[in-house]
GROMACS .gro file of C-alpha atoms in nm:
model
  436
    1MET     CA    1   4.922   2.872  -5.384
    2LYS     CA    2   5.021   2.651  -5.673
    3ASN     CA    3   5.172   2.397  -5.436
    4PHE     CA    4   4.856   2.404  -5.223
    5LEU     CA    5   4.631   2.336  -5.526
    6THR     CA    6   4.859   2.054  -5.641
    7GLY     CA    7   4.841   1.890  -5.298
    8LEU     CA    8   4.465   1.927  -5.284
    9VAL     CA    9   4.421   1.759  -5.623
   10PHE     CA   10   4.654   1.477  -5.513
   11MET     CA   11   4.447   1.411  -5.197
   12ILE     CA   12   4.119   1.406  -5.390
   13THR     CA   13   4.268   1.160  -5.641
   14ILE     CA   14   4.377   0.920  -5.360
   15GLN     CA   15   4.033   0.930  -5.197
   16PHE     CA   16   3.860   0.862  -5.530
   17SER     CA   17   4.097   0.571  -5.600
   18PHE     CA   18   4.037   0.427  -5.251
   19ALA     CA   19   3.658   0.444  -5.306
   20GLN     CA   20   3.695   0.269  -5.642
   21GLU     CA   21   3.898  -0.011  -5.487
   22THR     CA   22   3.639  -0.059  -5.213
   23THR     CA   23   3.360  -0.081  -5.471
   24VAL     CA   24   3.559  -0.327  -5.680
   25GLY     CA   25   3.630  -0.542  -5.372
   26GLU     CA   26   3.265  -0.554  -5.274
   27ARG     CA   27   3.165  -0.637  -5.631
   28VAL     CA   28   3.416  -0.925  -5.645
   29ILE     CA   29   3.259  -1.079  -5.334
   30LYS     CA   30   2.903  -1.033  -5.459
   31ASN     CA   31   2.974  -1.183  -5.803
   32ALA     CA   32   3.155  -1.480  -5.655
   33LYS     CA   33   2.871  -1.547  -5.414
   34ASP     CA   34   2.610  -1.519  -5.689
   35LYS     CA   35   2.788  -1.790  -5.889
   36THR     CA   36   2.768  -2.037  -5.599
   37TYR     CA   37   2.380  -2.016  -5.600
   38GLY     CA   38   2.374  -1.983  -5.220
   39ARG     CA   39   2.553  -2.172  -4.951
   40GLY     CA   40   2.404  -2.520  -4.923
   41GLU     CA   41   2.496  -2.821  -4.720
   42GLN     CA   42   2.674  -3.018  -4.994
   43LYS     CA   43   3.043  -3.085  -4.953
   44GLY     CA   44   3.146  -2.891  -5.265
   45ASP     CA   45   2.941  -2.588  -5.163
   46GLU     CA   46   3.089  -2.600  -4.815
   47THR     CA   47   3.442  -2.583  -4.960
   48VAL     CA   48   3.345  -2.287  -5.179
   49ASP     CA   49   3.184  -2.122  -4.878
   50LYS     CA   50   3.505  -2.145  -4.674
   51ALA     CA   51   3.707  -2.008  -4.965
   52LEU     CA   52   3.464  -1.718  -5.007
   53ASN     CA   53   3.487  -1.637  -4.640
   54LYS     CA   54   3.865  -1.610  -4.669
   55VAL     CA   55   3.839  -1.389  -4.978
   56GLU     CA   56   3.581  -1.171  -4.807
   57GLU     CA   57   3.795  -1.139  -4.494
   58GLY     CA   58   4.097  -1.045  -4.703
   59ILE     CA   59   3.922  -0.777  -4.908
   60THR     CA   60   3.713  -0.623  -4.633
   61GLY     CA   61   4.007  -0.641  -4.393
   62LEU     CA   62   4.225  -0.451  -4.640
   63PHE     CA   63   3.980  -0.165  -4.674
   64LYS     CA   64   3.821  -0.159  -4.327
   65LYS     CA   65   4.109  -0.228  -4.093
   66LYS     CA   66   4.116   0.128  -3.965
   67ASP     CA   67   3.739   0.129  -3.913
   68LYS     CA   68   3.760  -0.182  -3.694
   69LYS     CA   69   4.034  -0.025  -3.486
   70LYS     CA   70   3.828   0.287  -3.444
   71LYS     CA   71   3.523   0.085  -3.334
   72LYS     CA   72   3.735  -0.099  -3.080
   73GLU     CA   73   3.864   0.227  -2.935
   74GLU     CA   74   3.511   0.366  -2.914
   75ALA     CA   75   3.391   0.051  -2.737
   76GLU     CA   76   3.674   0.076  -2.484
   77GLN     CA   77   3.596   0.442  -2.420
   78GLN     CA   78   3.228   0.356  -2.374
   79GLU     CA   79   3.323   0.085  -2.124
   80ASP     CA   80   3.540   0.328  -1.926
   81ARG     CA   81   3.257   0.581  -1.909
   82SER     CA   82   3.014   0.309  -1.802
   83GLU     CA   83   3.237   0.207  -1.509
   84GLN     CA   84   3.238   0.565  -1.380
   85SER     CA   85   2.862   0.613  -1.392
   86SER     CA   86   2.601   0.526  -1.129
   87ASP     CA   87   2.437   0.181  -1.111
   88GLU     CA   88   2.126   0.315  -1.280
   89ASN     CA   89   2.322   0.468  -1.566
   90GLN     CA   90   2.530   0.152  -1.598
   91GLU     CA   91   2.217  -0.054  -1.663
   92SER     CA   92   2.087   0.195  -1.919
   93LYS     CA   93   2.414   0.221  -2.108
   94SER     CA   94   2.466  -0.156  -2.099
   95GLN     CA   95   2.132  -0.211  -2.271
   96SER     CA   96   2.210   0.035  -2.547
   97SER     CA   97   2.579  -0.042  -2.598
   98SER     CA   98   2.669  -0.207  -2.928
   99SER     CA   99   2.948  -0.400  -2.753
  100LYS     CA  100   2.713  -0.580  -2.510
  101LYS     CA  101   2.788  -0.952  -2.488
  102PRO     CA  102   2.509  -1.196  -2.573
  103VAL     CA  103   2.347  -1.383  -2.286
  104LYS     CA  104   2.405  -1.759  -2.275
  105SER     CA  105   2.131  -1.985  -2.147
  106ASN     CA  106   2.151  -2.356  -2.059
  107SER     CA  107   1.873  -2.589  -1.952
  108LYS     CA  108   1.888  -2.733  -1.602
  109PHE     CA  109   2.088  -3.055  -1.564
  110ASP     CA  110   1.827  -3.266  -1.389
  111PHE     CA  111   1.943  -3.606  -1.511
  112VAL     CA  112   1.926  -3.890  -1.257
  113ALA     CA  113   2.123  -4.202  -1.350
  114GLY     CA  114   1.934  -4.531  -1.319
  115GLU     CA  115   1.990  -4.734  -1.003
  116LYS     CA  116   1.954  -5.093  -1.128
  117GLU     CA  117   2.231  -5.139  -1.379
  118LEU     CA  118   2.143  -5.379  -1.660
  119TYR     CA  119   2.453  -5.342  -1.875
  120PHE     CA  120   2.790  -5.168  -1.862
  121ASP     CA  121   3.080  -5.186  -2.106
  122ASN     CA  122   3.410  -5.000  -2.126
  123PHE     CA  123   3.572  -5.272  -2.344
  124GLU     CA  124   3.864  -5.318  -2.103
  125ARG     CA  125   3.837  -5.698  -2.131
  126LEU     CA  126   3.896  -5.691  -2.508
  127ALA     CA  127   4.223  -5.703  -2.698
  128MET     CA  128   4.316  -5.419  -2.929
  129GLY     CA  129   4.178  -5.472  -3.277
  130ASP     CA  130   3.892  -5.697  -3.164
  131PHE     CA  131   3.522  -5.630  -3.221
  132PRO     CA  132   3.297  -5.693  -2.917
  133ALA     CA  133   3.101  -6.017  -2.945
  134GLU     CA  134   2.808  -5.853  -2.762
  135PHE     CA  135   2.749  -5.623  -3.061
  136ASN     CA  136   2.595  -5.705  -3.396
  137THR     CA  137   2.674  -5.489  -3.699
  138ASN     CA  138   2.645  -5.460  -4.076
  139ALA     CA  139   2.941  -5.221  -4.081
  140SER     CA  140   3.288  -5.257  -3.923
  141GLY     CA  141   3.480  -5.150  -3.616
  142GLU     CA  142   3.756  -5.240  -3.370
  143ILE     CA  143   3.877  -5.172  -3.017
  144VAL     CA  144   4.138  -4.894  -3.003
  145ASN     CA  145   4.315  -4.652  -2.775
  146VAL     CA  146   4.258  -4.284  -2.848
  147ASP     CA  147   4.526  -4.021  -2.798
  148GLY     CA  148   4.452  -3.801  -2.498
  149GLN     CA  149   4.160  -4.019  -2.382
  150PHE     CA  150   4.144  -4.276  -2.102
  151GLY     CA  151   4.068  -4.646  -2.157
  152LYS     CA  152   3.959  -4.843  -2.459
  153TRP     CA  153   3.708  -4.734  -2.722
  154LEU     CA  154   3.500  -4.903  -2.989
  155SER     CA  155   3.597  -4.733  -3.314
  156MET     CA  156   3.304  -4.740  -3.559
  157THR     CA  157   3.493  -4.705  -3.887
  158LYS     CA  158   3.219  -4.748  -4.148
  159ASN     CA  159   2.860  -4.633  -4.184
  160GLY     CA  160   2.598  -4.875  -4.061
  161ALA     CA  161   2.426  -5.007  -3.749
  162PHE     CA  162   2.587  -5.119  -3.422
  163ILE     CA  163   2.343  -5.317  -3.208
  164PRO     CA  164   2.428  -5.391  -2.841
  165ASP     CA  165   2.258  -5.723  -2.769
  166ASN     CA  166   2.218  -5.636  -2.400
  167ILE     CA  167   2.008  -5.326  -2.467
  168LYS     CA  168   1.665  -5.449  -2.579
  169ASN     CA  169   1.306  -5.476  -2.458
  170LEU     CA  170   1.349  -5.131  -2.308
  171PRO     CA  171   1.163  -5.069  -1.980
  172GLU     CA  172   0.932  -4.771  -1.945
  173ASN     CA  173   1.182  -4.591  -1.724
  174PHE     CA  174   1.552  -4.627  -1.802
  175THR     CA  175   1.874  -4.431  -1.850
  176LEU     CA  176   2.144  -4.479  -2.111
  177GLU     CA  177   2.483  -4.309  -2.078
  178PHE     CA  178   2.790  -4.324  -2.301
  179GLU     CA  179   3.095  -4.126  -2.406
  180VAL     CA  180   3.145  -4.058  -2.775
  181GLY     CA  181   3.406  -3.885  -2.987
  182ILE     CA  182   3.516  -3.827  -3.345
  183ASN     CA  183   3.864  -3.788  -3.492
  184THR     CA  184   3.808  -3.536  -3.772
  185ASP     CA  185   3.556  -3.310  -3.946
  186PRO     CA  186   3.317  -3.532  -4.146
  187THR     CA  187   3.136  -3.231  -4.303
  188ASN     CA  188   2.777  -3.151  -4.209
  189ASN     CA  189   2.617  -3.385  -4.463
  190TYR     CA  190   2.424  -3.704  -4.385
  191SER     CA  191   2.259  -3.758  -4.050
  192GLY     CA  192   2.552  -3.819  -3.810
  193LEU     CA  193   2.549  -4.048  -3.506
  194GLY     CA  194   2.205  -4.199  -3.454
  195LEU     CA  195   2.023  -4.347  -3.156
  196ASN     CA  196   1.759  -4.574  -3.309
  197PHE     CA  197   1.461  -4.669  -3.091
  198THR     CA  198   1.221  -4.894  -3.280
  199ILE     CA  199   0.949  -5.156  -3.229
  200LYS     CA  200   1.055  -5.337  -3.548
  201GLN     CA  201   1.357  -5.569  -3.545
  202GLN     CA  202   1.430  -5.516  -3.914
  203GLU     CA  203   1.471  -5.143  -3.854
  204LEU     CA  204   1.770  -5.194  -3.626
  205MET     CA  205   2.011  -5.259  -3.914
  206LYS     CA  206   1.929  -4.934  -4.091
  207ASP     CA  207   2.118  -4.606  -4.091
  208MET     CA  208   1.862  -4.416  -4.304
  209PHE     CA  209   1.511  -4.440  -4.452
  210PHE     CA  210   1.335  -4.556  -4.137
  211SER     CA  211   0.970  -4.664  -4.148
  212ARG     CA  212   0.684  -4.616  -3.903
  213GLY     CA  213   0.720  -4.725  -3.542
  214THR     CA  214   1.070  -4.577  -3.517
  215SER     CA  215   1.201  -4.279  -3.318
  216ILE     CA  216   1.551  -4.143  -3.382
  217VAL     CA  217   1.790  -3.903  -3.210
  218TYR     CA  218   2.059  -3.760  -3.439
  219LEU     CA  219   2.384  -3.612  -3.302
  220HIS     CA  220   2.602  -3.441  -3.562
  221PRO     CA  221   2.940  -3.295  -3.455
  222GLY     CA  222   3.005  -3.177  -3.810
  223ALA     CA  223   2.706  -2.943  -3.788
  224GLY     CA  224   2.711  -2.887  -3.411
  225GLU     CA  225   2.344  -2.985  -3.396
  226ALA     CA  226   2.116  -3.244  -3.238
  227ALA     CA  227   1.788  -3.349  -3.397
  228VAL     CA  228   1.491  -3.574  -3.332
  229TYR     CA  229   1.261  -3.763  -3.568
  230VAL     CA  230   0.953  -3.951  -3.445
  231ASN     CA  231   0.764  -4.158  -3.703
  232PRO     CA  232   0.467  -4.315  -3.518
  233SER     CA  233   0.265  -4.610  -3.644
  234SER     CA  234  -0.026  -4.370  -3.686
  235GLY     CA  235  -0.043  -3.995  -3.681
  236THR     CA  236   0.190  -3.715  -3.784
  237ALA     CA  237   0.569  -3.741  -3.769
  238ILE     CA  238   0.761  -3.506  -3.539
  239GLU     CA  239   1.087  -3.336  -3.636
  240ASN     CA  240   1.301  -3.083  -3.449
  241ASN     CA  241   1.664  -2.980  -3.422
  242VAL     CA  242   1.872  -2.773  -3.179
  243LYS     CA  243   2.225  -2.639  -3.152
  244MET     CA  244   2.483  -2.868  -2.990
  245PRO     CA  245   2.798  -2.671  -2.902
  246GLN     CA  246   2.903  -2.947  -2.660
  247TRP     CA  247   3.003  -3.169  -2.954
  248ASP     CA  248   3.121  -2.956  -3.244
  249VAL     CA  249   3.439  -3.019  -3.445
  250ASP     CA  250   3.447  -2.655  -3.557
  251THR     CA  251   3.537  -2.557  -3.199
  252ASN     CA  252   3.759  -2.863  -3.139
  253THR     CA  253   3.512  -3.016  -2.892
  254ASN     CA  254   3.551  -3.367  -3.033
  255PHE     CA  255   3.441  -3.567  -2.726
  256VAL     CA  256   3.126  -3.551  -2.516
  257LYS     CA  257   2.926  -3.752  -2.264
  258ILE     CA  258   2.567  -3.822  -2.369
  259SER     CA  259   2.294  -3.912  -2.118
  260VAL     CA  260   1.952  -4.038  -2.224
  261TRP     CA  261   1.655  -4.066  -1.988
  262ARG     CA  262   1.322  -4.228  -2.068
  263GLN     CA  263   1.013  -4.179  -1.852
  264LYS     CA  264   0.735  -4.369  -2.030
  265GLY     CA  265   0.662  -4.163  -2.343
  266ARG     CA  266   0.908  -3.885  -2.260
  267LEU     CA  267   1.271  -3.868  -2.369
  268ARG     CA  268   1.535  -3.628  -2.239
  269VAL     CA  269   1.884  -3.607  -2.390
  270TYR     CA  270   2.179  -3.435  -2.224
  271ALA     CA  271   2.527  -3.343  -2.351
  272ASN     CA  272   2.771  -3.317  -2.062
  273GLU     CA  273   2.572  -3.105  -1.814
  274ASP     CA  274   2.332  -2.940  -2.059
  275LYS     CA  275   1.987  -3.059  -2.163
  276LEU     CA  276   1.962  -3.084  -2.542
  277LEU     CA  277   1.619  -3.237  -2.603
  278ASP     CA  278   1.301  -3.291  -2.403
  279ILE     CA  279   1.038  -3.470  -2.613
  280PRO     CA  280   0.713  -3.560  -2.427
  281ARG     CA  281   0.587  -3.805  -2.693
  282PHE     CA  282   0.904  -3.960  -2.827
  283PHE     CA  283   0.799  -4.317  -2.736
  284SER     CA  284   0.459  -4.320  -2.903
  285GLU     CA  285   0.405  -4.697  -2.928
  286THR     CA  286   0.257  -4.928  -2.664
  287THR     CA  287   0.478  -5.227  -2.754
  288ASN     CA  288   0.842  -5.278  -2.648
  289TYR     CA  289   1.122  -5.083  -2.812
  290ASP     CA  290   1.467  -5.214  -2.905
  291PHE     CA  291   1.778  -5.003  -2.959
  292ALA     CA  292   2.076  -4.959  -3.191
  293PHE     CA  293   2.353  -4.707  -3.249
  294PHE     CA  294   2.424  -4.614  -3.608
  295ARG     CA  295   2.668  -4.386  -3.785
  296SER     CA  296   2.598  -4.205  -4.111
  297PHE     CA  297   2.871  -3.957  -4.209
  298PHE     CA  298   2.963  -3.821  -4.551
  299GLY     CA  299   3.336  -3.774  -4.498
  300ASP     CA  300   3.588  -4.037  -4.384
  301CYS     CA  301   3.611  -4.042  -4.004
  302GLU     CA  302   3.628  -4.267  -3.701
  303VAL     CA  303   3.356  -4.245  -3.435
  304TYR     CA  304   3.456  -4.365  -3.087
  305LEU     CA  305   3.230  -4.510  -2.818
  306THR     CA  306   3.293  -4.622  -2.458
  307ASN     CA  307   3.158  -4.636  -2.101
  308ILE     CA  308   2.811  -4.749  -2.208
  309ARG     CA  309   2.582  -4.773  -1.906
  310TYR     CA  310   2.219  -4.887  -1.928
  311ALA     CA  311   2.001  -4.899  -1.616
  312VAL     CA  312   1.649  -4.895  -1.483
  313ALA     CA  313   1.577  -4.546  -1.351
  314SER     CA  314   1.656  -4.456  -0.991
  315ALA     CA  315   1.435  -4.536  -0.695
  316ASP     CA  316   1.264  -4.279  -0.474
  317THR     CA  317   1.558  -4.156  -0.266
  318ARG     CA  318   1.352  -3.988   0.008
  319ASN     CA  319   1.119  -4.282   0.057
  320LYS     CA  320   1.397  -4.541   0.084
  321LEU     CA  321   1.619  -4.347   0.326
  322ILE     CA  322   1.341  -4.238   0.562
  323THR     CA  323   1.099  -4.530   0.550
  324GLU     CA  324   1.343  -4.818   0.496
  325GLY     CA  325   1.639  -4.665   0.675
  326ARG     CA  326   1.883  -4.745   0.395
  327PHE     CA  327   1.959  -4.612   0.050
  328VAL     CA  328   2.226  -4.741  -0.193
  329THR     CA  329   2.320  -4.560  -0.511
  330ASN     CA  330   2.551  -4.602  -0.809
  331GLY     CA  331   2.459  -4.248  -0.913
  332ILE     CA  332   2.742  -4.081  -0.719
  333LEU     CA  333   3.034  -4.116  -0.956
  334PHE     CA  334   3.405  -4.056  -0.903
  335ASP     CA  335   3.708  -4.014  -1.125
  336VAL     CA  336   3.907  -4.336  -1.172
  337ASN     CA  337   4.108  -4.428  -0.859
  338SER     CA  338   4.012  -4.094  -0.706
  339ASP     CA  339   3.776  -3.943  -0.449
  340ASN     CA  340   3.697  -3.653  -0.683
  341ILE     CA  341   3.318  -3.649  -0.735
  342LYS     CA  342   3.201  -3.610  -1.095
  343PRO     CA  343   2.960  -3.322  -1.177
  344GLU     CA  344   2.683  -3.556  -1.295
  345SER     CA  345   2.649  -3.677  -0.933
  346GLY     CA  346   2.491  -3.345  -0.836
  347THR     CA  347   2.130  -3.451  -0.881
  348VAL     CA  348   2.157  -3.752  -0.647
  349LEU     CA  349   2.348  -3.547  -0.388
  350LYS     CA  350   2.083  -3.276  -0.401
  351GLU     CA  351   1.802  -3.528  -0.345
  352ILE     CA  352   1.981  -3.672  -0.042
  353ALA     CA  353   2.049  -3.323   0.094
  354THR     CA  354   1.683  -3.227   0.048
  355THR     CA  355   1.578  -3.539   0.237
  356LEU     CA  356   1.808  -3.449   0.527
  357GLN     CA  357   1.691  -3.087   0.525
  358GLU     CA  358   1.326  -3.193   0.547
  359ASN     CA  359   1.406  -3.441   0.826
  360SER     CA  360   1.629  -3.231   1.049
  361THR     CA  361   1.662  -3.493   1.326
  362VAL     CA  362   1.784  -3.771   1.097
  363ARG     CA  363   2.150  -3.870   1.114
  364VAL     CA  364   2.315  -4.096   0.857
  365LYS     CA  365   2.630  -4.298   0.805
  366ILE     CA  366   2.788  -4.271   0.460
  367ILE     CA  367   2.967  -4.589   0.350
  368GLY     CA  368   3.187  -4.620   0.042
  369HIS     CA  369   3.233  -4.943  -0.155
  370THR     CA  370   3.469  -5.032  -0.442
  371ASP     CA  371   3.510  -5.316  -0.690
  372SER     CA  372   3.787  -5.577  -0.660
  373ASP     CA  373   4.041  -5.419  -0.896
  374GLY     CA  374   4.361  -5.325  -0.716
  375ALA     CA  375   4.503  -5.407  -0.374
  376ASP     CA  376   4.272  -5.463  -0.078
  377ALA     CA  377   4.436  -5.195   0.136
  378ALA     CA  378   4.424  -4.938  -0.145
  379ASN     CA  379   4.055  -5.008  -0.208
  380LEU     CA  380   3.974  -4.975   0.161
  381SER     CA  381   4.148  -4.639   0.180
  382LEU     CA  382   3.979  -4.521  -0.141
  383SER     CA  383   3.632  -4.617  -0.017
  384GLN     CA  384   3.690  -4.426   0.306
  385LYS     CA  385   3.808  -4.117   0.120
  386ARG     CA  386   3.507  -4.129  -0.111
  387ALA     CA  387   3.269  -4.143   0.185
  388VAL     CA  388   3.442  -3.837   0.333
  389ALA     CA  389   3.415  -3.660  -0.004
  390VAL     CA  390   3.038  -3.718  -0.006
  391LYS     CA  391   3.011  -3.586   0.350
  392THR     CA  392   3.211  -3.277   0.253
  393ALA     CA  393   2.986  -3.215  -0.048
  394LEU     CA  394   2.666  -3.242   0.159
  395SER     CA  395   2.806  -3.014   0.427
  396SER     CA  396   2.985  -2.755   0.213
  397PHE     CA  397   2.746  -2.723  -0.081
  398TYR     CA  398   2.410  -2.810   0.073
  399GLY     CA  399   2.448  -2.685   0.432
  400ILE     CA  400   2.394  -3.018   0.610
  401GLU     CA  401   2.552  -3.006   0.956
  402SER     CA  402   2.859  -3.227   0.957
  403SER     CA  403   2.767  -3.356   1.305
  404ARG     CA  404   2.473  -3.538   1.143
  405LEU     CA  405   2.702  -3.729   0.905
  406GLU     CA  406   2.933  -4.020   0.987
  407THR     CA  407   3.158  -4.192   0.734
  408ASP     CA  408   3.304  -4.536   0.678
  409GLY     CA  409   3.452  -4.741   0.395
  410LYS     CA  410   3.435  -5.111   0.325
  411GLY     CA  411   3.657  -5.131   0.018
  412GLU     CA  412   3.588  -5.451  -0.175
  413SER     CA  413   3.491  -5.651   0.135
  414GLN     CA  414   3.113  -5.650   0.076
  415PRO     CA  415   3.060  -5.727  -0.295
  416LEU     CA  416   2.711  -5.767  -0.439
  417ASN     CA  417   2.837  -6.023  -0.691
  418LYS     CA  418   3.152  -6.201  -0.811
  419ASN     CA  419   3.318  -5.894  -0.970
  420ALA     CA  420   3.357  -6.109  -1.281
  421THR     CA  421   3.247  -5.858  -1.547
  422SER     CA  422   3.261  -5.484  -1.603
  423ALA     CA  423   2.888  -5.462  -1.529
  424GLU     CA  424   2.928  -5.645  -1.197
  425LYS     CA  425   3.221  -5.425  -1.098
  426ALA     CA  426   3.018  -5.114  -1.173
  427GLN     CA  427   2.742  -5.239  -0.941
  428ASN     CA  428   2.994  -5.278  -0.659
  429ARG     CA  429   3.120  -4.920  -0.696
  430ARG     CA  430   2.848  -4.767  -0.481
  431VAL     CA  431   2.773  -4.534  -0.191
  432GLU     CA  432   2.546  -4.647   0.092
  433PHE     CA  433   2.346  -4.427   0.331
  434ILE     CA  434   2.234  -4.582   0.661
  435LYS     CA  435   1.987  -4.404   0.887
  436LEU     CA  436   2.125  -4.390   1.245
   0.00000   0.00000   0.00000
């Protein structure tokens, strides 16, 4: 009996000590957090925040490790029971289960790349270390290669504006595409990478404190957010921000393709294949807008830019193919030296497929064209393979009978220009549809 009482006292003492340690641990976290006056967006606070998270994980992990294991086991048991139940019970249990995964929702990728290309630049013509003469800046930058990435990139090394001289007097309907990346975490301070659309020339050289008549898109990989700011000449300013997981250094997604589409007053912005922003009254002014990139980051970093494509928006696919008997597009894109169709080509392919579905007696010939880079024979073969790839996509994914589709390739034999610049070469990389 004596031994039993001794053991009982010992167990009670351990439990009381464990409870004290838990209370002390929780109090340490609370006091530390109180001294930081909340978690703001300043660099110092962000460092404290990360340190606090580690302390909190260490303390709570020490005292709650068994609880987490128990919750995991319960969740697994719940999942096993759910698999054995009827469909009706599965739905009910799924709705009430604490382990239910959140639903992810993405906006439809309805971007259509412009047909008439006004400017294209991938900086291939430039030597390493140069700055492109077609850009004006009050900052600094140079052409570089980036580890793990194809081609040459403009590295924007300092905060300021970067103005492409060939993107100005913006038409009412245009598209702007580019690839952008960053080499490190710049913290979530300052505004990030900016797309500055303004009616005032003097505003183009700014990277903050914009005046009226300016509309800005902010993309910040340090915060994983996109934002918009519209400051009209008259009326109330518009501000909004959204999450941007497609370009977020916290998840090591350091590179992204951005697509911008203007339709008169409306602006849509896409990251890879997701729509980020859709602003009906972004372009609020009646006069012409000009454009500039700018970077505004708190921490030291390099921001990379390449494959800039600016074009007047696409023509009416259905009208041209049916009424004119011919449709040519630069909107079907392929990987370099490959017949692999890029995902962003889906919208154009779907429009063509819809046209063929609505006109069931129409037959077409699909003709591939390339630029002049490489050997003639290789380009001819590549153009033929790309035409076949388009036929396969229309047949396999959109149900168009293959008997209605013929293919051919012309390689570089029918250029639209002299293939002298990157922009001219991009125009020659096209797919042609001829009504038979």
